[in-house]
């Protein structure tokens, strides 16, 4: 690949270029400021790669997503979530013995210390689950002071396992507290998804057997959310980690980043939008018209993506799963019909076609979560649970790379030039 050349005034700089595994090219502008006195401007980092990554590959034009080279379709069809968590973090699919030992290690850490309960009880029971999860994740670090050194690979490994093991318990316990039900302890005889569903939905007074339809659907949804390149929350995790903050603090930052409605919070926003349409009886053409109106802040939630300019491959799988799961559970949800109709109208509308706006991962997922019995404000913590192995993999990749530097973007200052302080009497 030939170098790139940039010319400005009478200066010229040759910039090295690199080619990724799948043929993407990158130009390294690292010397631009020292050699040419210029920085690059790239709003929202639409064009900027912070570095190299081997965790996941996205081809937004063709609607392709792969984790460590494996297609998301095959993983969603055949793998377990913990298998994918292993793959993302260690780079290869585990063999039987490796998987058994990984699952055993995760299972060993599912309990939370008893005093962590006080943390959930300190929140009003109307608190948003994402806010609680971020706080609890951050608080978890204080229980493991010996395993926080970001430069100690063993400490990072045990902390990563603790996070994967304890996050379902934190989510379920914060839910139990909010609905005034007793905490349900982890059941280490169950697989990851079944154990989580049991902690969420069982009560001590009754036997509970996880429904395989729900367990399989949850396993598949967690896999589909497990990583997605340098998205907003993964970038937050990496940015915080680049300053050598510990992995719990970095993941807590990722949870906060994920909470916004333009990112993971969209799954809750989609469901609320569908409920609003159902309750008002507003017709779909009017909804789509409003989404196109620039003077109206309303957007079609669950539509559009920075990277995908084609169908989001995750949405394709989740749409089919929504129909199958509702069928298997015998649920007839009018919100699914509204979502299908919205998609149909939007995809044949010039505005959406011209801008390549397709349903994304968040458009149909909430319909499945709702059928499973999750309250709407818990949808985004389910996204966080799925994304956790990806955040950990991204963080660990950065920490292990000797070329990593603290993230410290430049800016183009457009504020006031130097001026004199004016005493308060004279202002
Ligand atoms: N409804 C209506 N118009 C839209 C939408 C939408 N959902 N999304 C983008 N547009 C329009 C936007 O107004 C702009 O139009 P114009 O060119 O006339 O100014 C054009 O499409 C490009 O949009 P953008 O805002 O420049 O795109 P972006 O890459 O900065 O933002 C996005 C991507 C996902 C934030 C945005 O599409 C959006 O707000 N979607 C709704 C929220 C959502 O579903 N978020 C979940 C994203 S996927 C999962 C995740 O990351 O967590």
PDB file of C-alpha atoms and ligand atoms in Angstrom, residues 228 231 258 261-266 270 291-292 294 298-307 309 312 314 351-352 355 357 360-362 383 387, ligand 1:
ATOM      1  CA  UNK A 228     -19.267  -4.113  18.502  1.00  0.00           C
ATOM      2  CA  UNK A 231     -18.676   2.007  19.835  1.00  0.00           C
ATOM      3  CA  UNK A 258     -24.258   2.843  27.238  1.00  0.00           C
ATOM      4  CA  UNK A 261     -30.859   6.735  24.256  1.00  0.00           C
ATOM      5  CA  UNK A 262     -28.633   7.176  21.203  1.00  0.00           C
ATOM      6  CA  UNK A 263     -26.656   4.111  22.348  1.00  0.00           C
ATOM      7  CA  UNK A 264     -27.884   1.193  24.521  1.00  0.00           C
ATOM      8  CA  UNK A 265     -30.710   3.212  26.064  1.00  0.00           C
ATOM      9  CA  UNK A 266     -32.390   2.991  22.656  1.00  0.00           C
ATOM     10  CA  UNK A 270     -38.019   1.866  21.288  1.00  0.00           C
ATOM     11  CA  UNK A 291     -39.465  11.203  12.302  1.00  0.00           C
ATOM     12  CA  UNK A 292     -38.550  12.947   9.026  1.00  0.00           C
ATOM     13  CA  UNK A 294     -36.389  18.308  11.143  1.00  0.00           C
ATOM     14  CA  UNK A 298     -38.727  12.914  17.421  1.00  0.00           C
ATOM     15  CA  UNK A 299     -36.577  10.238  15.776  1.00  0.00           C
ATOM     16  CA  UNK A 300     -37.486   6.699  14.944  1.00  0.00           C
ATOM     17  CA  UNK A 301     -35.786   4.954  17.852  1.00  0.00           C
ATOM     18  CA  UNK A 302     -34.058   1.693  16.940  1.00  0.00           C
ATOM     19  CA  UNK A 303     -33.365   3.009  13.440  1.00  0.00           C
ATOM     20  CA  UNK A 304     -30.062   4.166  11.963  1.00  0.00           C
ATOM     21  CA  UNK A 305     -26.473   3.410  12.817  1.00  0.00           C
ATOM     22  CA  UNK A 306     -23.135   5.148  12.459  1.00  0.00           C
ATOM     23  CA  UNK A 307     -21.497   2.112  10.896  1.00  0.00           C
ATOM     24  CA  UNK A 309     -25.452   1.449   5.984  1.00  0.00           C
ATOM     25  CA  UNK A 312     -27.791  -4.511  11.023  1.00  0.00           C
ATOM     26  CA  UNK A 314     -28.079  -8.479  14.686  1.00  0.00           C
ATOM     27  CA  UNK A 351     -35.956   9.684   3.455  1.00  0.00           C
ATOM     28  CA  UNK A 352     -34.894   6.425   5.138  1.00  0.00           C
ATOM     29  CA  UNK A 355     -29.908   7.921   4.333  1.00  0.00           C
ATOM     30  CA  UNK A 357     -31.492   4.016   7.850  1.00  0.00           C
ATOM     31  CA  UNK A 360     -30.666  -1.658  14.444  1.00  0.00           C
ATOM     32  CA  UNK A 361     -30.025  -4.145  17.270  1.00  0.00           C
ATOM     33  CA  UNK A 362     -32.385  -2.259  19.591  1.00  0.00           C
ATOM     34  CA  UNK A 383     -27.564  -4.883  26.899  1.00  0.00           C
ATOM     35  CA  UNK A 387     -21.679  -6.191  26.201  1.00  0.00           C
TER      36      UNK A 387
HETATM   37  N1  LIG B   1     -34.882   8.781  12.690  1.00  0.00           N
HETATM   38  C1  LIG B   1     -34.937   9.787  11.798  1.00  0.00           C
HETATM   39  N2  LIG B   1     -33.853  10.306  11.172  1.00  0.00           N
HETATM   40  C2  LIG B   1     -32.653   9.763  11.460  1.00  0.00           C
HETATM   41  C3  LIG B   1     -32.535   8.696  12.377  1.00  0.00           C
HETATM   42  C4  LIG B   1     -33.701   8.204  12.997  1.00  0.00           C
HETATM   43  N3  LIG B   1     -33.624   7.202  13.878  1.00  0.00           N
HETATM   44  N4  LIG B   1     -31.227   8.359  12.478  1.00  0.00           N
HETATM   45  C5  LIG B   1     -30.559   9.172  11.659  1.00  0.00           C
HETATM   46  N5  LIG B   1     -31.418  10.031  11.029  1.00  0.00           N
HETATM   47  C6  LIG B   1     -31.079  11.021  10.018  1.00  0.00           C
HETATM   48  C7  LIG B   1     -30.401  12.245  10.642  1.00  0.00           C
HETATM   49  O1  LIG B   1     -31.348  13.223  11.015  1.00  0.00           O
HETATM   50  C8  LIG B   1     -29.507  12.687   9.529  1.00  0.00           C
HETATM   51  O2  LIG B   1     -30.299  13.347   8.549  1.00  0.00           O
HETATM   52  P1  LIG B   1     -29.687  14.576   7.683  1.00  0.00           P
HETATM   53  O3  LIG B   1     -28.594  13.960   6.860  1.00  0.00           O
HETATM   54  O4  LIG B   1     -30.824  15.075   6.881  1.00  0.00           O
HETATM   55  O5  LIG B   1     -29.164  15.576   8.674  1.00  0.00           O
HETATM   56  C9  LIG B   1     -29.030  11.380   8.890  1.00  0.00           C
HETATM   57  O6  LIG B   1     -30.086  10.447   9.168  1.00  0.00           O
HETATM   58  C10 LIG B   1     -27.729  10.862   9.463  1.00  0.00           C
HETATM   59  O7  LIG B   1     -27.887  10.725  10.867  1.00  0.00           O
HETATM   60  P2  LIG B   1     -26.787  11.126  11.943  1.00  0.00           P
HETATM   61  O8  LIG B   1     -27.490  11.563  13.191  1.00  0.00           O
HETATM   62  O9  LIG B   1     -25.798  12.062  11.342  1.00  0.00           O
HETATM   63  O10 LIG B   1     -26.094   9.717  12.159  1.00  0.00           O
HETATM   64  P3  LIG B   1     -25.108   9.320  13.323  1.00  0.00           P
HETATM   65  O11 LIG B   1     -24.236   8.286  12.767  1.00  0.00           O
HETATM   66  O12 LIG B   1     -24.466  10.527  13.912  1.00  0.00           O
HETATM   67  O13 LIG B   1     -26.084   8.719  14.441  1.00  0.00           O
HETATM   68  C11 LIG B   1     -27.536   7.188  15.547  1.00  0.00           C
HETATM   69  C12 LIG B   1     -26.382   7.362  14.551  1.00  0.00           C
HETATM   70  C13 LIG B   1     -27.669   5.702  15.863  1.00  0.00           C
HETATM   71  C14 LIG B   1     -27.193   7.934  16.844  1.00  0.00           C
HETATM   72  C15 LIG B   1     -28.845   7.742  14.915  1.00  0.00           C
HETATM   73  O14 LIG B   1     -29.157   7.015  13.765  1.00  0.00           O
HETATM   74  C16 LIG B   1     -30.009   7.722  15.886  1.00  0.00           C
HETATM   75  O15 LIG B   1     -30.169   8.681  16.657  1.00  0.00           O
HETATM   76  N6  LIG B   1     -30.838   6.639  15.896  1.00  0.00           N
HETATM   77  C17 LIG B   1     -31.894   6.505  16.873  1.00  0.00           C
HETATM   78  C18 LIG B   1     -31.329   6.000  18.198  1.00  0.00           C
HETATM   79  C19 LIG B   1     -30.932   4.559  18.142  1.00  0.00           C
HETATM   80  O16 LIG B   1     -31.654   3.703  17.656  1.00  0.00           O
HETATM   81  N7  LIG B   1     -29.731   4.260  18.695  1.00  0.00           N
HETATM   82  C20 LIG B   1     -29.204   2.872  18.772  1.00  0.00           C
HETATM   83  C21 LIG B   1     -28.014   2.680  17.887  1.00  0.00           C
HETATM   84  S1  LIG B   1     -27.571   0.964  17.619  1.00  0.00           S
HETATM   85  C22 LIG B   1     -27.103   0.300  19.146  1.00  0.00           C
HETATM   86  C23 LIG B   1     -26.127   1.064  19.935  1.00  0.00           C
HETATM   87  O17 LIG B   1     -25.182   1.667  19.453  1.00  0.00           O
HETATM   88  O18 LIG B   1     -26.295   1.034  21.145  1.00  0.00           O
END
